Short mmCIF file of C-alpha atoms and ligand atoms in Angstrom, two decimals:
data_model
loop_
_atom_site.label_atom_id
_atom_site.label_comp_id
_atom_site.label_asym_id
_atom_site.label_seq_id
_atom_site.Cartn_x
_atom_site.Cartn_y
_atom_site.Cartn_z
CA MET A 1 57.70 -33.03 6.97
CA GLY A 2 58.13 -29.32 6.20
CA CYS A 3 54.62 -29.10 4.77
CA VAL A 4 53.12 -30.57 7.92
CA THR A 5 54.92 -28.22 10.31
CA ASP A 6 53.99 -25.28 8.09
CA PHE A 7 50.35 -26.30 8.23
CA PHE A 8 50.19 -26.60 12.01
CA THR A 9 50.84 -22.95 12.76
CA TYR A 10 48.61 -20.15 13.98
CA GLU A 11 48.71 -16.66 12.58
CA THR A 12 47.19 -13.62 14.19
CA THR A 13 47.01 -10.00 13.09
CA LYS A 14 49.33 -7.50 14.64
CA SER A 15 47.66 -4.43 16.10
CA VAL A 16 49.08 -0.96 16.04
CA VAL A 17 48.03 1.12 19.04
CA VAL A 18 47.95 4.81 18.22
CA LYS A 19 48.15 7.04 21.25
CA SER A 20 46.71 10.15 19.68
CA TRP A 21 43.93 12.23 21.19
CA THR A 22 42.54 13.30 17.84
CA ILE A 23 42.13 9.85 16.37
CA GLY A 24 41.09 8.44 19.74
CA VAL A 25 38.22 10.91 20.06
CA ILE A 26 37.15 10.33 16.45
CA ASN A 27 37.22 6.58 16.99
CA ARG A 28 35.06 6.70 20.12
CA ALA A 29 32.68 9.24 18.58
CA VAL A 30 32.12 7.06 15.52
CA GLN A 31 31.56 4.01 17.72
CA LEU A 32 29.13 5.95 19.90
CA LEU A 33 27.28 7.13 16.80
CA ILE A 34 26.93 3.59 15.47
CA ILE A 35 25.80 2.25 18.85
CA THR A 36 23.27 5.06 19.25
CA TYR A 37 21.90 4.37 15.78
CA PHE A 38 21.43 0.70 16.55
CA VAL A 39 19.93 1.21 19.98
CA CYS A 40 17.61 4.10 19.19
CA TRP A 41 16.57 3.48 15.62
CA VAL A 42 17.06 -0.21 14.88
CA PHE A 43 16.05 -1.62 18.24
CA LEU A 44 13.72 0.91 19.88
CA HIS A 45 12.07 2.49 16.85
CA GLU A 46 12.11 -0.30 14.28
CA LYS A 47 11.75 -2.98 16.96
CA ALA A 48 14.35 -5.24 15.37
CA TYR A 49 14.06 -7.63 18.32
CA GLN A 50 10.61 -8.73 17.12
CA ILE A 51 9.36 -11.00 14.40
CA ARG A 52 6.67 -9.36 12.29
CA ASP A 53 3.52 -10.83 10.87
CA SER A 54 2.20 -8.69 8.05
CA SER A 55 -0.05 -11.36 6.54
CA ILE A 56 -3.14 -9.98 8.22
CA GLU A 57 -6.35 -11.97 7.76
CA SER A 58 -9.45 -9.88 7.89
CA SER A 59 -13.19 -9.97 7.43
CA VAL A 60 -15.37 -6.91 6.96
CA MET A 61 -19.13 -6.60 7.33
CA THR A 62 -20.98 -3.38 6.70
CA LYS A 63 -24.46 -2.09 7.38
CA VAL A 64 -25.87 1.20 6.15
CA LYS A 65 -28.75 2.99 7.85
CA GLY A 66 -30.87 5.99 6.95
CA ILE A 67 -33.94 7.04 5.04
CA GLY A 68 -33.79 9.29 2.01
CA ARG A 69 -36.24 11.14 -0.19
CA TYR A 70 -35.96 11.13 -3.96
CA SER A 71 -38.46 12.72 -6.35
CA LYS A 72 -41.50 12.22 -4.10
CA GLN A 73 -40.36 8.71 -3.29
CA ILE A 74 -38.96 7.38 -0.02
CA MET A 75 -35.72 5.43 -0.32
CA ASP A 76 -34.66 2.94 2.28
CA VAL A 77 -31.53 0.80 2.53
CA ALA A 78 -32.83 -1.85 0.12
CA ASP A 79 -33.33 0.89 -2.49
CA TYR A 80 -30.01 2.67 -2.30
CA VAL A 81 -27.35 0.13 -1.24
CA ILE A 82 -25.84 -2.11 -3.92
CA PRO A 83 -24.98 -4.95 -3.38
CA PRO A 84 -27.15 -5.72 -0.36
CA GLN A 85 -24.86 -8.38 1.22
CA GLY A 86 -22.98 -5.94 3.44
CA SER A 87 -19.62 -6.60 1.83
CA SER A 88 -16.49 -4.48 2.14
CA VAL A 89 -17.22 -2.76 -1.21
CA PHE A 90 -20.65 -1.23 -1.72
CA VAL A 91 -22.33 1.72 -3.38
CA ILE A 92 -24.71 4.22 -1.85
CA LEU A 93 -26.81 5.57 -4.72
CA THR A 94 -27.13 9.33 -4.67
CA LYS A 95 -28.58 10.16 -8.09
CA LEU A 96 -30.72 8.15 -10.47
CA ILE A 97 -31.69 8.67 -14.10
CA THR A 98 -34.58 6.29 -14.67
CA THR A 99 -36.09 5.29 -17.98
CA PRO A 100 -39.31 3.45 -17.11
CA LYS A 101 -41.47 1.12 -19.18
CA GLN A 102 -38.88 -0.02 -21.70
CA VAL A 103 -39.96 -2.85 -23.97
CA LEU A 104 -38.14 -4.71 -26.74
CA ASN A 105 -39.34 -2.90 -29.82
CA HIS A 106 -38.44 -0.56 -32.66
CA CYS A 107 -37.86 3.14 -31.94
CA PRO A 108 -35.77 6.06 -33.18
CA GLU A 109 -32.35 6.75 -31.63
CA THR A 110 -32.03 9.91 -29.54
CA ASP A 111 -28.30 10.47 -30.07
CA ASP A 112 -27.50 13.26 -32.57
CA LYS A 113 -24.92 10.95 -34.14
CA TYR A 114 -27.85 9.06 -35.71
CA LYS A 115 -29.61 12.02 -37.33
CA CYS A 116 -30.59 11.14 -40.88
CA SER A 117 -32.46 12.44 -43.92
CA ASN A 118 -33.08 9.10 -45.63
CA ASP A 119 -32.61 5.36 -45.10
CA SER A 120 -29.15 5.25 -46.73
CA TYR A 121 -27.63 6.94 -43.62
CA CYS A 122 -28.63 4.01 -41.40
CA THR A 123 -26.67 0.87 -42.20
CA ARG A 124 -28.76 -2.15 -41.24
CA ASN A 125 -27.49 -4.26 -38.29
CA ASN A 126 -24.90 -1.70 -37.17
CA PRO A 127 -24.88 -1.61 -33.36
CA THR A 128 -25.50 1.60 -31.39
CA SER A 129 -25.31 1.94 -27.60
CA ASN A 130 -29.02 1.06 -27.37
CA GLY A 131 -29.60 -1.59 -30.02
CA PHE A 132 -29.16 -2.53 -33.68
CA LEU A 133 -30.07 -0.24 -36.58
CA THR A 134 -32.98 -1.50 -38.65
CA GLY A 135 -31.84 0.42 -41.72
CA ARG A 136 -34.78 2.85 -41.66
CA CYS A 137 -34.82 6.57 -41.03
CA VAL A 138 -37.86 7.60 -38.95
CA ARG A 139 -38.65 11.21 -37.92
CA SER A 140 -35.05 12.30 -38.92
CA TYR A 141 -33.41 9.68 -36.63
CA CYS A 142 -32.24 6.19 -37.48
CA GLN A 143 -34.52 3.52 -36.13
CA ILE A 144 -33.16 0.83 -33.84
CA GLN A 145 -34.33 -2.48 -32.58
CA GLY A 146 -33.78 -2.73 -28.82
CA TRP A 147 -35.17 -1.57 -25.47
CA CYS A 148 -37.48 1.33 -26.27
CA PRO A 149 -37.84 4.19 -25.58
CA THR A 150 -34.09 4.81 -25.41
CA GLU A 151 -32.47 6.47 -22.43
CA ASN A 152 -31.81 10.18 -22.35
CA ASP A 153 -29.09 10.62 -19.73
CA THR A 154 -28.51 14.32 -20.28
CA VAL A 155 -31.44 15.34 -18.05
CA ARG A 156 -30.58 17.10 -14.80
CA MET A 157 -31.64 15.18 -11.74
CA PRO A 158 -31.48 16.10 -8.05
CA ILE A 159 -29.37 14.16 -5.55
CA VAL A 160 -30.43 12.34 -2.39
CA MET A 161 -29.51 15.09 0.07
CA GLU A 162 -30.30 12.93 3.12
CA ALA A 163 -27.46 10.59 2.11
CA GLU A 164 -25.14 12.93 3.98
CA ASN A 165 -26.77 11.74 7.19
CA PHE A 166 -26.70 8.01 6.36
CA THR A 167 -24.55 5.99 8.73
CA ILE A 168 -22.24 3.12 7.91
CA PHE A 169 -21.49 0.53 10.53
CA VAL A 170 -18.29 -1.43 9.88
CA LYS A 171 -17.63 -4.67 11.71
CA ASN A 172 -14.05 -5.84 11.25
CA SER A 173 -12.28 -8.80 12.71
CA VAL A 174 -8.59 -9.46 12.10
CA ARG A 175 -6.20 -12.29 12.81
CA PHE A 176 -2.42 -12.56 12.75
CA PRO A 177 -1.81 -16.20 11.84
CA ILE A 178 1.82 -16.45 13.05
CA PHE A 179 0.85 -15.46 16.59
CA ASP A 180 -2.69 -16.85 16.37
CA PHE A 181 -3.90 -13.51 17.66
CA GLU A 182 -7.45 -12.32 16.99
CA ARG A 183 -9.00 -8.95 17.52
CA GLY A 184 -12.20 -7.11 16.56
CA ASN A 185 -12.98 -3.44 16.13
CA LEU A 186 -16.14 -3.25 18.23
CA PRO A 187 -15.91 -1.11 21.38
CA GLY A 188 -17.95 -1.83 24.52
CA SER A 189 -20.93 0.19 23.36
CA LEU A 190 -22.23 1.01 19.90
CA ASN A 191 -24.15 4.06 21.07
CA CYS A 192 -21.69 6.42 19.40
CA ARG A 193 -20.71 8.21 16.21
CA TYR A 194 -17.18 8.26 14.82
CA ASP A 195 -15.25 11.44 15.44
CA PRO A 196 -11.49 11.61 14.83
CA HIS A 197 -10.92 13.37 18.17
CA LYS A 198 -13.84 12.60 20.47
CA SER A 199 -14.51 8.94 19.59
CA PRO A 200 -11.79 7.60 17.30
CA PHE A 201 -12.71 3.95 17.93
CA CYS A 202 -16.42 4.16 17.14
CA PRO A 203 -17.13 2.01 14.06
CA ILE A 204 -20.25 3.96 13.04
CA PHE A 205 -19.49 6.59 10.42
CA ARG A 206 -21.69 9.33 9.01
CA LEU A 207 -21.33 9.44 5.22
CA GLY A 208 -21.00 13.23 5.29
CA ASP A 209 -18.11 12.94 7.78
CA ILE A 210 -16.29 10.38 5.62
CA VAL A 211 -16.61 12.66 2.59
CA ARG A 212 -15.38 15.65 4.60
CA LEU A 213 -12.46 13.74 6.17
CA ALA A 214 -11.45 12.56 2.70
CA GLY A 215 -11.28 16.22 1.74
CA GLN A 216 -14.23 16.14 -0.67
CA ASN A 217 -17.37 18.14 -1.24
CA PHE A 218 -20.51 16.09 -0.67
CA THR A 219 -22.71 17.72 -3.32
CA ASN A 220 -20.06 17.35 -6.05
CA LEU A 221 -19.35 13.77 -5.12
CA ALA A 222 -23.02 12.79 -4.97
CA GLU A 223 -23.68 14.51 -8.30
CA LYS A 224 -20.93 12.78 -10.29
CA GLY A 225 -20.23 9.73 -8.18
CA GLY A 226 -16.90 8.64 -6.74
CA VAL A 227 -14.97 6.06 -4.78
CA LEU A 228 -13.94 6.61 -1.17
CA SER A 229 -12.07 4.32 1.14
CA ILE A 230 -12.34 3.64 4.83
CA LYS A 231 -8.91 2.34 5.77
CA ILE A 232 -8.55 0.36 8.96
CA GLY A 233 -4.98 0.07 10.19
CA TRP A 234 -3.88 -2.46 12.79
CA LEU A 235 -0.32 -1.87 13.97
CA CYS A 236 0.08 -4.07 16.99
CA ASP A 237 2.93 -4.60 19.41
CA LEU A 238 2.04 -7.88 21.04
CA ASP A 239 4.75 -7.46 23.70
CA GLN A 240 2.54 -4.77 25.13
CA SER A 241 -0.94 -5.00 26.54
CA TRP A 242 -3.69 -6.55 24.42
CA ASP A 243 -5.81 -3.39 24.85
CA LEU A 244 -3.26 -1.28 23.00
CA CYS A 245 -3.86 -3.20 19.76
CA VAL A 246 -6.51 -0.85 18.39
CA PRO A 247 -7.72 0.06 14.91
CA ARG A 248 -6.89 3.38 13.32
CA TYR A 249 -9.35 4.77 10.79
CA SER A 250 -8.48 6.99 7.86
CA PHE A 251 -10.38 8.15 4.79
CA THR A 252 -9.29 8.97 1.27
CA ARG A 253 -10.76 9.37 -2.17
CA LEU A 254 -9.48 6.51 -4.29
CA ASP A 255 -10.52 7.75 -7.73
CA GLY A 256 -8.79 11.10 -7.44
CA VAL A 257 -7.88 10.86 -11.13
CA SER A 258 -11.48 10.79 -12.33
CA GLU A 259 -12.21 13.90 -10.28
CA LYS A 260 -10.24 16.10 -12.65
CA ASN A 261 -10.85 14.06 -15.77
CA ASN A 262 -13.34 15.54 -18.24
CA VAL A 263 -13.62 12.42 -20.37
CA SER A 264 -15.08 10.12 -17.75
CA PRO A 265 -15.77 12.01 -14.56
CA GLY A 266 -17.06 10.33 -11.42
CA TYR A 267 -18.56 6.90 -11.02
CA ASN A 268 -21.79 5.54 -12.50
CA PHE A 269 -23.28 2.31 -13.74
CA ARG A 270 -26.55 1.00 -15.15
CA PHE A 271 -28.90 -1.70 -14.02
CA ALA A 272 -32.51 -2.61 -14.71
CA ARG A 273 -35.55 -3.90 -12.85
CA TYR A 274 -37.72 -6.29 -14.83
CA TYR A 275 -41.49 -6.66 -14.66
CA MET A 276 -44.08 -8.75 -16.46
CA ASN A 277 -47.41 -7.67 -17.88
CA PRO A 278 -50.43 -9.90 -17.14
CA ASP A 279 -50.21 -11.09 -20.75
CA GLY A 280 -46.66 -12.40 -20.18
CA SER A 281 -44.77 -9.69 -22.09
CA GLU A 282 -41.79 -8.21 -20.30
CA PHE A 283 -40.90 -4.57 -19.60
CA ARG A 284 -38.20 -2.98 -17.50
CA THR A 285 -37.05 0.18 -15.77
CA LEU A 286 -33.52 1.16 -16.74
CA ILE A 287 -31.58 3.02 -14.07
CA LYS A 288 -28.37 4.93 -14.62
CA ALA A 289 -27.07 5.23 -11.08
CA PHE A 290 -24.56 7.69 -9.68
CA GLY A 291 -23.27 6.92 -6.25
CA ILE A 292 -20.56 6.98 -3.67
CA ARG A 293 -18.72 3.70 -3.60
CA ILE A 294 -17.10 2.81 -0.29
CA ASP A 295 -14.15 0.40 -0.21
CA VAL A 296 -13.20 -0.78 3.26
CA LEU A 297 -9.48 -1.59 3.18
CA VAL A 298 -7.73 -3.32 6.05
CA TYR A 299 -3.96 -3.29 6.53
CA GLY A 300 -1.61 -3.91 9.40
CA ASN A 301 1.07 -5.98 11.03
CA ALA A 302 1.96 -7.31 14.42
CA GLY A 303 5.30 -7.84 16.10
CA LYS A 304 6.44 -9.94 19.02
CA PHE A 305 9.80 -10.55 20.72
CA ASN A 306 11.79 -13.42 19.25
CA ILE A 307 15.32 -14.56 20.03
CA ILE A 308 16.44 -15.11 16.42
CA PRO A 309 16.03 -11.57 15.06
CA THR A 310 17.38 -10.26 18.36
CA LEU A 311 20.58 -12.30 17.96
CA ILE A 312 20.98 -11.48 14.27
CA ASN A 313 20.57 -7.76 14.85
CA THR A 314 22.83 -7.74 17.90
CA VAL A 315 25.59 -9.40 15.89
CA ALA A 316 24.98 -6.90 13.08
CA ALA A 317 25.29 -4.07 15.59
CA PHE A 318 28.63 -5.34 16.96
CA THR A 319 30.00 -5.96 13.49
CA SER A 320 28.99 -2.48 12.44
CA VAL A 321 30.94 -0.94 15.31
CA GLY A 322 34.03 -2.29 13.53
CA VAL A 323 33.17 -0.17 10.49
CA GLY A 324 34.49 2.75 12.53
CA THR A 325 38.07 1.51 12.08
CA VAL A 326 37.81 1.90 8.30
CA LEU A 327 36.98 5.56 8.73
CA CYS A 328 39.66 6.04 11.39
CA ASP A 329 42.27 4.34 9.18
CA ILE A 330 41.49 6.69 6.32
CA ILE A 331 41.85 9.72 8.58
CA LEU A 332 44.94 8.34 10.36
CA LEU A 333 46.86 7.46 7.22
CA ASN A 334 45.92 10.44 5.09
CA PHE A 335 44.89 13.51 7.02
CA LEU A 336 46.61 13.40 10.37
CA LYS A 337 49.92 15.04 11.21
CA GLY A 338 52.64 12.40 11.08
CA ALA A 339 50.68 10.25 8.68
CA ASP A 340 53.86 8.93 7.10
CA GLN A 341 55.10 7.72 10.43
CA TYR A 342 51.82 5.91 11.11
CA LYS A 343 51.94 4.44 7.65
CA ALA A 344 55.43 3.09 8.23
CA LYS A 345 54.30 1.46 11.47
CA LYS A 346 51.16 0.02 9.97
CA PHE A 347 52.55 -1.38 6.76
CA GLU A 348 55.79 -3.26 6.90
CA GLU A 349 57.31 -3.47 3.49
CA ILE A 350 59.34 -6.51 2.58
CA SER A 351 61.19 -6.19 -0.67
CA ASP A 352 61.61 -9.04 -3.08
CA ALA A 353 65.09 -10.57 -2.56
CA SER A 354 66.08 -10.62 -6.24
CA THR A 355 65.50 -6.86 -6.64
CA SER A 356 67.51 -5.81 -3.60
CA PHE A 357 71.08 -5.29 -4.72
CA GLY A 358 73.95 -6.09 -2.42
CA SER A 359 71.96 -8.08 0.07
CA HIS A 360 73.91 -11.26 0.38
CA MET A 361 71.73 -12.44 3.21
CA PHE A 362 68.63 -12.60 1.07
CA LYS A 363 70.51 -14.26 -1.75
CA SER A 364 71.80 -16.99 0.51
CA ASP A 365 68.33 -17.43 1.97
CA GLN A 366 66.95 -18.02 -1.45
CA THR A 367 69.62 -20.58 -2.16
CA LEU A 368 68.75 -22.34 1.05
CA ALA A 369 65.07 -22.54 0.27
CA GLY A 370 65.80 -23.97 -3.12
CA ARG A 371 63.85 -23.63 -6.32
CA GLY A 372 60.41 -25.13 -6.69
CA ASP A 373 59.96 -25.45 -2.93
CA GLU A 374 56.92 -24.32 -1.07
CA LYS A 375 57.90 -20.99 0.42
CA ARG A 376 55.01 -19.82 2.50
CA SER A 377 51.38 -20.49 3.33
CA THR A 378 48.96 -18.28 5.14
CA ASP A 379 45.57 -18.85 6.66
CA SER A 380 44.12 -16.30 4.35
CA GLY A 381 44.61 -18.76 1.56
CA ALA A 382 47.49 -16.95 -0.17
CA PHE A 383 49.49 -19.92 -1.18
CA SER A 384 52.56 -19.48 -3.33
CA ILE A 385 54.85 -21.96 -4.91
CA GLY A 386 58.34 -20.65 -5.55
CA LEU A 387 59.57 -20.81 -9.11
C1 LIG B 1 -28.88 15.75 8.86
O1 LIG B 1 -29.19 15.65 10.24
C2 LIG B 1 -29.13 16.90 10.91
C3 LIG B 1 -29.33 16.63 12.38
O2 LIG B 1 -30.20 15.57 12.62
C4 LIG B 1 -30.21 17.81 10.33
O3 LIG B 1 -30.18 19.06 10.97
C5 LIG B 1 -29.93 17.98 8.84
O4 LIG B 1 -30.94 18.77 8.24
C6 LIG B 1 -29.85 16.66 8.15
N1 LIG B 1 -29.36 16.86 6.80
C7 LIG B 1 -30.08 16.52 5.74
C8 LIG B 1 -29.47 16.82 4.43
O5 LIG B 1 -31.15 15.99 5.82
#
């Protein structure tokens, strides 16, 4: 019976009201600070009342335009853009070292590493960067079997100066799958040229401007090659007007490391064009190409009001207001005048009956309760069985 009546009880915490101006002001100030933080930063700035979709889906199409001149030859888009599909990563060739009329044959190496005075220097079948050694020493260089004549890439070549005026048109369409929201980057008219201040939404960029906005020097970049990025940022608040969801363009050099590196500076690669003689034998033109690679990178997220994050964050805000009491307690019980008095009011000490001498009351109480009986239970789960 006793157990049952003990169980059906309600316990509540006792509050101590402190009528002190100092602690009262501190308490309200801390609460105000916490509320201000939640309202201004969490809700207004971080928009905690929205759900966010950062899994942006995007497609990028590019088109380069411009005509260049290179060693008495005219270069159009098909000549200088690789690959031609208009993908988000492409290279605009700015310098070419061509080795025409290569055929599969035997010829001496050009690299000084393969200088020789007799055949014993040239181990047969050892690979070089151009072919396999035949084991013979010809005209003081080891002979190779491979595409001949071999490339000499130490020659100085000019750059395609007109590349600075080439334009890149970027068509981008993005989608936020959670909200099923689609948007494109094309403005009403394409009769424009991107300018960070005058026309920040124009998707037609001059290569020279991209290089300059990325903080690079065009001649250096075209000479050695490099990788630049056009970043398109979509940060959309879908609670606001549709028109305010606009792209933001920025430009950086991505291979900043190779700029200062002496071992492998810049960006280059080789490719070949193959031809056939009327007699069926093949020859090729080897091209070592230096160019500016453009990577179009798209990032972004969208947010929209939703009741669940709003509720969660509101509850978090109210709970956090309670954190103020922890601080106030520390001040109240340690640093304020009359701290001992507050302490006495806040903590009631109840001594263990067996250690208090001369208290017959407690002793008789204990006798009444009896050994082995359940003495006390609390809602906090502190459950003790008397010994
Ligand atoms: C780029 O275009 C401008 C204006 O059309 C022209 O003055 C300039 O000479 C061109 N630059 C090159 C390198 O061709």
